[in-house]
Amino acid sequence: MRSRTAHGRRIRTELGYGAFLSYSGDRDRQWLPNLQRAIERQSRPWYKPPRIRVFLDDSGISIGPRLWGKIEAGLSRSEWLVVMASPEAKASAWVDREIEWWLENRSIDNILLVVSAGKLVWDEQRGDWNPELSTALPTRLSGRFEQQPVWKSVDLHRPDNSADPQPDVDNVALGIASVVRGLPEDDLKSEGMRDTRRNLRTARITAAILGFLLLLTSAVSVIALVQRSEATRQRDHAVAQQLISQSSFLATRDPFGARLKALAAWRIDPNPESRLAVLNAAINPESGLLAHSWPVESVAYSPDGKTIASGSGDGMVRLWDAATQRKIGAPFIGHNNGVTSVVFGPDGKTLASSGSDGTVRLWNVADRRQIGGAFDPRSGTIDAVAFSPDGRTLVTGGETGSRANIRVWDVAAHRQIGKPLGGRGVAATALTVAFSPDGRTIATGSFDGLQLWDANSHAPLGKELATGGIAISSVSFSQDGKSVAAADADGSVTLWNTSTRKPVGKPFTASGRWAESVAFSPDGTMFAASYDDGSVQLWDVLRHSPMGPPFTGHTSKVTAVAFSPDGSTLASASDDTTVRLWDVRAQRQNGPSINTGKLSTTALSPDGRTLAVTDSNIAVRFLNVATRRQIGDPLHFGEADKGPVIAFSPDSTVLATDSYGRKSSVKLWDVRSHRQIGKLVYGQTSGNLVLAFSPDGRTLAISGDSSLRIWSLATHRQIGTVPDAGTANIAFSPDSRTIATSTVDDTVALWDAATHRRIGETQPGHTAQINEVAFSPDGTVLATASRDNTVRLWSVATRQLIGEPLTGHRNGVNSVAFSPDGKVLVTGSMDQTIRLWDVATGRQIGEPLEGHSASVTGAFLGPGGRTVVSWSGDDSVRRWNVDATVDPVHSLCEWARGAFTADRWRAYVPAGPAYRRLCPKSGAK
């Protein structure tokens, strides 16, 4: 195909270019035409067209659409982009634009870098160019290459004894042509020198010399790079160690900084220590801490949950980013005394604050300015303020002696609506106020008790609800408006039915002497109450019982509590000058305990879904761990002389039961149908019995009277005996080939499951009875839990102790289990706690999980490693959320929501290490 220009000259539009030369600066502009010609005359007779056509813009056209159109046409018809790398090219917008076009429309594999000035340095550890040392690298090529690409440098020489060195054009042309044509440089040279043997010999000698020089240059460069890499590694390790220490120090002072520093340490120097720092930062039970310099009296969430407002004794209102726990802008300043209450309007755009100066002020959240003048009832302190659900009115309450001080205000007009609640003949004051969700009712609490009011007529709805003359410090409506909670000075919270005006059950009473604040969760299933002893307690409304232990951490009374709109986080304000944020779902404990009744023996299915509980000598009940409900009717399996023993098969479909004593047999049951599917009869034993299925589901090990018997589950017959095993514990290796048993001398013996022969024993170490043994998922490590308060890790191959014992429990350790990936251990102890451990470092992760009131007899990490199920002598089973241990980096990044940016890196990370993107989707460049 041919086309004709406006001047009539014919051109071949289908003819493309082998290479496009991208450059910047006058230095390269002067010699690149020579390079263009040198490339095009490579390996061709004079009478033939070039094998490689080269596009070079040397037209001098000024910057504009016409120039870019010409460049884009050249790019679109070129096979290779040759970037003449130099400091000028690095700073050139046009070179950047040409590279951008190529990356969008062609492959990065067809980019060749030729260094004409400056230098390029590849960092093997980073797998990318060193941004500090690569002075010639265009920025857009940083982070683009998966491995070090082939690149060329322009050599300088002095032709004809010239004083000024000039680029070796022929050598550069040969290198570019070699890459573009995909042929060795020697072959290209030989193509142009076949006429004489002398020329061929000269070409080979030249190539050899060039190769030697290149090898020599490369060797020198490699040595320099190795030395530079080692120095960089040592510096980065030192900085990472500094960040780890700082992260630990800031854990309760600056959670955001602690988490960023831990993650930065991991990105700079990924090793077991920095991973543990990330784990500790991710699983820290305190979701955050917002620090004031004065006591904090009030806290509130915005309707979208993204912002937290807090008011303190210095008269200031502060806004915080709920995700990062960082201050948003300057505080709102207007009150000339302490702020007593803060509340967001329904649209989240307006904030109301009340103060001890007797005023209420409205603030524009966006521009951070006060809206109009203050609401001024001119009658003492304003203790509380609440918005109506439609945002049109405010209700305020305060303490003014005998004068009525419950008032309703028009938000738009800044005017009081009607007279104070109570009218002329009624003295009405309020320490606390709340609107019902439908806006029809106002609840007020005072020294006299709890009163409900009609929001339209401002008339009282019946008499005051009897509270025994105890001051009401806080009130909160449930989301459906059917209940109102009132906290009082005797440390209790009473729920009232708003229709019947009667208490719902008995008061919820805690150890605190004064209940300071109360708030319902958004779903109404629980409420939070704070107390003057610095604690916060979650209460289950239906069960009328506490949900786990109190949140502790504040060092003074907790003045206010508020749930986030999604109910996942609870904020608590305190006189200790802080606001703390608590994870409601985890609580460090996920929901209330599972109602099991009286426990005898407990077993959790390997899939983590079903809990088998023997609540008598003759029955097993199955409980769904997620729903906390019983599955079907109890399974009755006969009489027992002692407490029964139970065990699940690896696929969770079969349950083995034994009541060691008269019957001397193990029964096998189908878990779904509760039907017996087999029976293994063995000789009578007087010792404690232990059951264990092999992971392949083919055998069952039964121990008793110091012997170990192996049974085939296919034939229901005994296939082997290990005499003198002396075991109270059995564990199969993941491949079912090895059995571990504890011995009377507090060691662990290993047995060949096929031959039933002893193959080794761990070294002495424990100083008391071993309570449980467990193999790691890969079978290389054995963990032992002991009454000596320690857990020890052993090499299965050498039977030697790995590292130091895991210490931290204050009493004997009853159970030990690995996470599915083998990186985390969970242990349960007689000290009533569950603890998580980092296997790589042997150190504890976070704080202990507390909630049981008796010895923890078992703990298990679910199949995904995201939950822990534990059971205890207090006849309870609890489920804990430990999701952060599975992927702590992801957990921290989800928490930060894009706040871990390059600017934050510069603010928190010491100078030296180059910036690494902390989170893949953080938006940082």
CSV table of C-alpha atoms in Angstrom, one decimal, residues 154-437:
chain,number,residue,atom,x,y,z
A,154,VAL,CA,28.1,4.8,26.2
A,155,ASP,CA,31.9,4.6,26.1
A,156,LEU,CA,33.9,7.7,25.4
A,157,HIS,CA,37.1,7.9,23.2
A,158,ARG,CA,39.3,10.5,21.7
A,159,PRO,CA,39.2,10.1,17.9
A,160,ASP,CA,42.2,11.5,15.9
A,161,ASN,CA,43.9,12.6,19.2
A,162,SER,CA,41.0,15.0,19.9
A,163,ALA,CA,41.2,16.6,23.4
A,164,ASP,CA,37.5,16.1,24.0
A,165,PRO,CA,36.2,12.6,24.5
A,166,GLN,CA,33.5,11.5,22.1
A,167,PRO,CA,30.9,8.8,22.3
A,168,ASP,CA,31.9,5.5,20.8
A,169,VAL,CA,29.1,5.6,18.2
A,170,ASP,CA,30.0,2.3,16.4
A,171,ASN,CA,30.1,0.3,19.7
A,172,VAL,CA,26.8,1.7,20.9
A,173,ALA,CA,25.2,1.0,17.4
A,174,LEU,CA,26.5,-2.6,17.5
A,175,GLY,CA,25.0,-3.1,21.0
A,176,ILE,CA,21.6,-1.7,20.0
A,177,ALA,CA,21.5,-3.7,16.7
A,178,SER,CA,22.4,-6.8,18.6
A,179,VAL,CA,19.5,-6.5,21.0
A,180,VAL,CA,17.0,-5.4,18.3
A,181,ARG,CA,17.9,-8.2,15.9
A,182,GLY,CA,18.3,-10.8,18.6
A,183,LEU,CA,21.8,-11.8,17.4
A,184,PRO,CA,25.1,-12.0,19.2
A,185,GLU,CA,27.4,-9.0,18.6
A,186,ASP,CA,30.1,-11.3,17.2
A,187,ASP,CA,27.7,-12.5,14.5
A,188,LEU,CA,26.7,-9.0,13.6
A,189,LYS,CA,30.4,-8.1,13.3
A,190,SER,CA,31.2,-11.1,11.1
A,191,GLU,CA,28.3,-10.3,8.7
A,192,GLY,CA,30.0,-7.1,7.7
A,193,MET,CA,33.5,-8.5,7.5
A,194,ARG,CA,33.3,-11.6,5.3
A,195,ASP,CA,35.3,-10.0,2.5
A,196,THR,CA,38.7,-10.6,4.1
A,197,ARG,CA,40.0,-13.0,6.7
A,198,ARG,CA,42.0,-10.1,8.2
A,199,ASN,CA,38.8,-8.2,8.9
A,200,LEU,CA,37.2,-11.3,10.5
A,201,ARG,CA,40.3,-11.8,12.7
A,202,THR,CA,40.3,-8.1,13.6
A,203,ALA,CA,36.6,-8.4,14.5
A,204,ARG,CA,37.2,-11.4,16.8
A,205,ILE,CA,40.2,-9.8,18.5
A,206,THR,CA,38.1,-6.6,19.1
A,207,ALA,CA,35.2,-8.7,20.4
A,208,ALA,CA,37.5,-10.6,22.8
A,209,ILE,CA,39.0,-7.3,24.1
A,210,LEU,CA,35.6,-5.8,24.5
A,211,GLY,CA,34.4,-8.9,26.3
A,212,PHE,CA,37.4,-8.9,28.6
A,213,LEU,CA,37.0,-5.2,29.4
A,214,LEU,CA,33.3,-5.8,30.0
A,215,LEU,CA,34.1,-8.8,32.3
A,216,LEU,CA,36.6,-6.7,34.1
A,217,THR,CA,34.2,-3.8,34.5
A,218,SER,CA,31.4,-6.1,35.6
A,219,ALA,CA,33.7,-7.8,38.2
A,220,VAL,CA,34.6,-4.4,39.7
A,221,SER,CA,31.0,-3.4,39.6
A,222,VAL,CA,29.9,-6.6,41.3
A,223,ILE,CA,32.4,-6.2,44.1
A,224,ALA,CA,31.2,-2.6,44.6
A,225,LEU,CA,27.6,-3.7,44.6
A,226,VAL,CA,28.2,-6.5,47.1
A,227,GLN,CA,30.0,-4.1,49.5
A,228,ARG,CA,27.3,-1.5,49.0
A,229,SER,CA,24.6,-4.1,49.5
A,230,GLU,CA,26.1,-5.4,52.7
A,231,ALA,CA,26.4,-1.9,54.1
A,232,THR,CA,22.8,-1.2,53.2
A,233,ARG,CA,21.7,-4.5,54.8
A,234,GLN,CA,23.4,-3.7,58.1
A,235,ARG,CA,22.0,-0.1,58.1
A,236,ASP,CA,18.5,-1.4,57.4
A,237,HIS,CA,18.7,-4.1,60.1
A,238,ALA,CA,19.7,-1.4,62.7
A,239,VAL,CA,16.9,0.9,61.7
A,240,ALA,CA,14.4,-2.0,61.8
A,241,GLN,CA,15.5,-2.9,65.4
A,242,GLN,CA,15.0,0.7,66.4
A,243,LEU,CA,11.5,0.7,64.9
A,244,ILE,CA,10.6,-2.5,66.7
A,245,SER,CA,11.6,-1.0,70.1
A,246,GLN,CA,9.7,2.2,69.3
A,247,SER,CA,6.7,0.2,68.3
A,248,SER,CA,6.6,-1.6,71.6
A,249,PHE,CA,7.0,1.6,73.6
A,250,LEU,CA,4.2,3.4,71.7
A,251,ALA,CA,1.7,0.5,71.9
A,252,THR,CA,-0.5,2.3,74.5
A,253,ARG,CA,0.6,5.8,73.7
A,254,ASP,CA,0.3,6.2,70.0
A,255,PRO,CA,-1.3,3.1,68.4
A,256,PHE,CA,-1.1,4.5,64.9
A,257,GLY,CA,2.6,5.2,65.2
A,258,ALA,CA,3.2,1.8,66.9
A,259,ARG,CA,1.6,0.0,64.0
A,260,LEU,CA,3.2,2.0,61.3
A,261,LYS,CA,6.7,1.5,62.8
A,262,ALA,CA,6.1,-2.3,63.2
A,263,LEU,CA,5.0,-2.6,59.6
A,264,ALA,CA,7.9,-0.5,58.4
A,265,ALA,CA,10.4,-2.7,60.3
A,266,TRP,CA,8.9,-5.7,58.5
A,267,ARG,CA,9.2,-4.1,55.1
A,268,ILE,CA,12.7,-2.9,55.7
A,269,ASP,CA,14.1,-6.1,57.3
A,270,PRO,CA,11.6,-9.1,57.2
A,271,ASN,CA,12.7,-11.5,59.9
A,272,PRO,CA,11.1,-13.3,62.8
A,273,GLU,CA,11.6,-10.4,65.2
A,274,SER,CA,10.0,-7.8,62.9
A,275,ARG,CA,7.1,-10.3,62.1
A,276,LEU,CA,6.5,-10.6,65.9
A,277,ALA,CA,6.4,-6.8,66.1
A,278,VAL,CA,3.7,-6.8,63.4
A,279,LEU,CA,1.8,-9.6,65.2
A,280,ASN,CA,1.9,-7.7,68.5
A,281,ALA,CA,0.7,-4.5,66.8
A,282,ALA,CA,-2.1,-6.2,65.0
A,283,ILE,CA,-3.4,-8.2,67.9
A,284,ASN,CA,-3.1,-5.5,70.5
A,285,PRO,CA,-6.3,-5.7,72.5
A,286,GLU,CA,-6.7,-1.9,72.7
A,287,SER,CA,-7.9,-0.8,69.3
A,288,GLY,CA,-6.6,2.7,70.0
A,289,LEU,CA,-6.0,5.5,72.4
A,290,LEU,CA,-6.9,9.1,71.9
A,291,ALA,CA,-4.8,11.3,74.2
A,292,HIS,CA,-6.1,14.6,75.7
A,293,SER,CA,-4.3,16.8,78.2
A,294,TRP,CA,-7.4,17.3,80.4
A,295,PRO,CA,-10.1,14.9,81.7
A,296,VAL,CA,-12.5,13.8,78.9
A,297,GLU,CA,-16.2,14.1,79.7
A,298,SER,CA,-17.9,13.0,76.5
A,299,VAL,CA,-17.4,11.0,73.3
A,300,ALA,CA,-19.5,10.4,70.2
A,301,TYR,CA,-19.3,8.7,66.8
A,302,SER,CA,-20.4,10.4,63.6
A,303,PRO,CA,-23.3,8.6,61.8
A,304,ASP,CA,-21.0,7.2,59.2
A,305,GLY,CA,-18.6,5.9,61.9
A,306,LYS,CA,-15.6,7.7,60.3
A,307,THR,CA,-15.2,10.4,62.9
A,308,ILE,CA,-15.0,10.5,66.7
A,309,ALA,CA,-15.7,13.7,68.7
A,310,SER,CA,-14.5,14.1,72.3
A,311,GLY,CA,-15.0,17.0,74.7
A,312,SER,CA,-12.6,17.7,77.6
A,313,GLY,CA,-12.2,19.8,80.7
A,314,ASP,CA,-10.1,22.4,78.8
A,315,GLY,CA,-13.2,23.6,77.0
A,316,MET,CA,-12.2,22.1,73.7
A,317,VAL,CA,-13.9,19.7,71.3
A,318,ARG,CA,-11.6,17.5,69.2
A,319,LEU,CA,-12.3,15.4,66.1
A,320,TRP,CA,-10.4,12.2,65.4
A,321,ASP,CA,-10.2,9.8,62.4
A,322,ALA,CA,-11.8,6.6,63.6
A,323,ALA,CA,-9.6,4.5,61.4
A,324,THR,CA,-6.2,5.9,62.3
A,325,GLN,CA,-6.9,7.5,65.7
A,326,ARG,CA,-5.3,10.7,64.5
A,327,LYS,CA,-6.5,14.2,65.2
A,328,ILE,CA,-8.4,15.9,62.5
A,329,GLY,CA,-7.4,19.6,62.3
A,330,ALA,CA,-7.5,22.0,65.2
A,331,PRO,CA,-9.9,21.7,68.1
A,332,PHE,CA,-13.2,23.6,68.3
A,333,ILE,CA,-12.7,26.4,70.7
A,334,GLY,CA,-15.6,28.4,72.1
A,335,HIS,CA,-16.6,27.2,75.6
A,336,ASN,CA,-14.9,29.0,78.4
A,337,ASN,CA,-15.2,26.0,80.8
A,338,GLY,CA,-15.2,22.2,80.5
A,339,VAL,CA,-17.2,20.5,77.7
A,340,THR,CA,-19.8,18.2,79.3
A,341,SER,CA,-21.4,16.5,76.3
A,342,VAL,CA,-20.9,16.2,72.5
A,343,VAL,CA,-23.3,14.7,69.9
A,344,PHE,CA,-23.4,14.6,66.1
A,345,GLY,CA,-26.5,15.7,64.2
A,346,PRO,CA,-28.2,12.9,62.1
A,347,ASP,CA,-26.6,14.1,58.9
A,348,GLY,CA,-23.1,14.1,60.5
A,349,LYS,CA,-22.4,17.6,59.2
A,350,THR,CA,-23.3,19.3,62.5
A,351,LEU,CA,-21.9,18.8,66.0
A,352,ALA,CA,-23.5,20.0,69.3
A,353,SER,CA,-21.5,20.5,72.5
A,354,SER,CA,-22.6,21.6,75.9
A,355,GLY,CA,-20.4,23.0,78.7
A,356,SER,CA,-20.1,23.9,82.3
A,357,ASP,CA,-20.2,27.6,81.1
A,358,GLY,CA,-24.0,27.1,80.7
A,359,THR,CA,-24.0,27.2,76.9
A,360,VAL,CA,-24.7,24.8,74.0
A,361,ARG,CA,-22.8,25.5,70.7
A,362,LEU,CA,-23.3,24.1,67.2
A,363,TRP,CA,-20.3,23.5,65.0
A,364,ASN,CA,-20.0,22.9,61.2
A,365,VAL,CA,-17.9,19.8,61.0
A,366,ALA,CA,-16.6,20.6,57.5
A,367,ASP,CA,-15.3,24.1,57.9
A,368,ARG,CA,-14.8,23.8,61.7
A,369,ARG,CA,-16.7,27.0,62.5
A,370,GLN,CA,-19.3,27.7,65.1
A,371,ILE,CA,-22.8,28.0,63.6
A,372,GLY,CA,-24.5,31.1,64.9
A,373,GLY,CA,-24.5,32.2,68.5
A,374,ALA,CA,-24.5,29.9,71.6
A,375,PHE,CA,-27.7,28.5,73.0
A,376,ASP,CA,-27.7,30.2,76.3
A,377,PRO,CA,-30.5,29.3,78.9
A,378,ARG,CA,-28.7,31.5,81.4
A,379,SER,CA,-29.3,29.0,84.2
A,380,GLY,CA,-26.2,27.2,85.4
A,381,THR,CA,-24.3,24.2,84.0
A,382,ILE,CA,-25.5,22.3,81.0
A,383,ASP,CA,-24.8,18.6,81.7
A,384,ALA,CA,-26.2,17.0,78.5
A,385,VAL,CA,-27.4,17.6,75.0
A,386,ALA,CA,-29.2,15.4,72.5
A,387,PHE,CA,-30.4,15.8,68.9
A,388,SER,CA,-33.9,14.7,67.8
A,389,PRO,CA,-33.7,11.9,65.1
A,390,ASP,CA,-34.7,14.5,62.4
A,391,GLY,CA,-32.1,16.9,63.6
A,392,ARG,CA,-34.5,19.8,63.9
A,393,THR,CA,-34.5,20.1,67.7
A,394,LEU,CA,-32.2,19.8,70.6
A,395,VAL,CA,-32.9,18.9,74.2
A,396,THR,CA,-30.6,20.1,76.9
A,397,GLY,CA,-30.4,19.3,80.6
A,398,GLY,CA,-28.5,20.7,83.5
A,399,GLU,CA,-28.3,21.1,87.2
A,400,THR,CA,-29.6,24.5,88.5
A,401,GLY,CA,-31.0,23.9,92.0
A,402,SER,CA,-34.7,24.5,92.0
A,403,ARG,CA,-35.0,26.1,88.6
A,404,ALA,CA,-36.3,24.1,85.7
A,405,ASN,CA,-33.4,23.4,83.2
A,406,ILE,CA,-34.7,20.8,80.7
A,407,ARG,CA,-35.2,22.8,77.5
A,408,VAL,CA,-36.0,22.1,73.9
A,409,TRP,CA,-34.5,24.2,71.1
A,410,ASP,CA,-35.2,24.9,67.5
A,411,VAL,CA,-31.8,24.1,65.8
A,412,ALA,CA,-32.4,26.4,62.7
A,413,ALA,CA,-33.6,29.4,64.7
A,414,HIS,CA,-31.4,29.0,67.7
A,415,ARG,CA,-34.4,29.6,69.9
A,416,GLN,CA,-36.0,27.8,72.8
A,417,ILE,CA,-39.3,26.0,72.0
A,418,GLY,CA,-41.9,26.7,74.6
A,419,LYS,CA,-41.1,26.7,78.3
A,420,PRO,CA,-38.7,24.4,80.1
A,421,LEU,CA,-40.0,20.8,80.6
A,422,GLY,CA,-42.0,20.6,83.8
A,423,GLY,CA,-43.9,23.9,83.5
A,424,ARG,CA,-44.3,26.4,86.2
A,425,GLY,CA,-45.1,24.2,89.1
A,426,VAL,CA,-42.5,21.5,88.5
A,427,ALA,CA,-38.8,21.8,89.3
A,428,ALA,CA,-37.1,19.8,86.6
A,429,THR,CA,-33.4,19.3,86.2
A,430,ALA,CA,-31.5,16.7,84.3
A,431,LEU,CA,-28.0,15.2,84.5
A,432,THR,CA,-28.6,13.3,81.3
A,433,VAL,CA,-31.1,13.4,78.4
A,434,ALA,CA,-31.9,11.2,75.4
A,435,PHE,CA,-34.4,11.2,72.5
A,436,SER,CA,-36.2,7.9,71.6
A,437,PRO,CA,-35.4,6.6,68.1
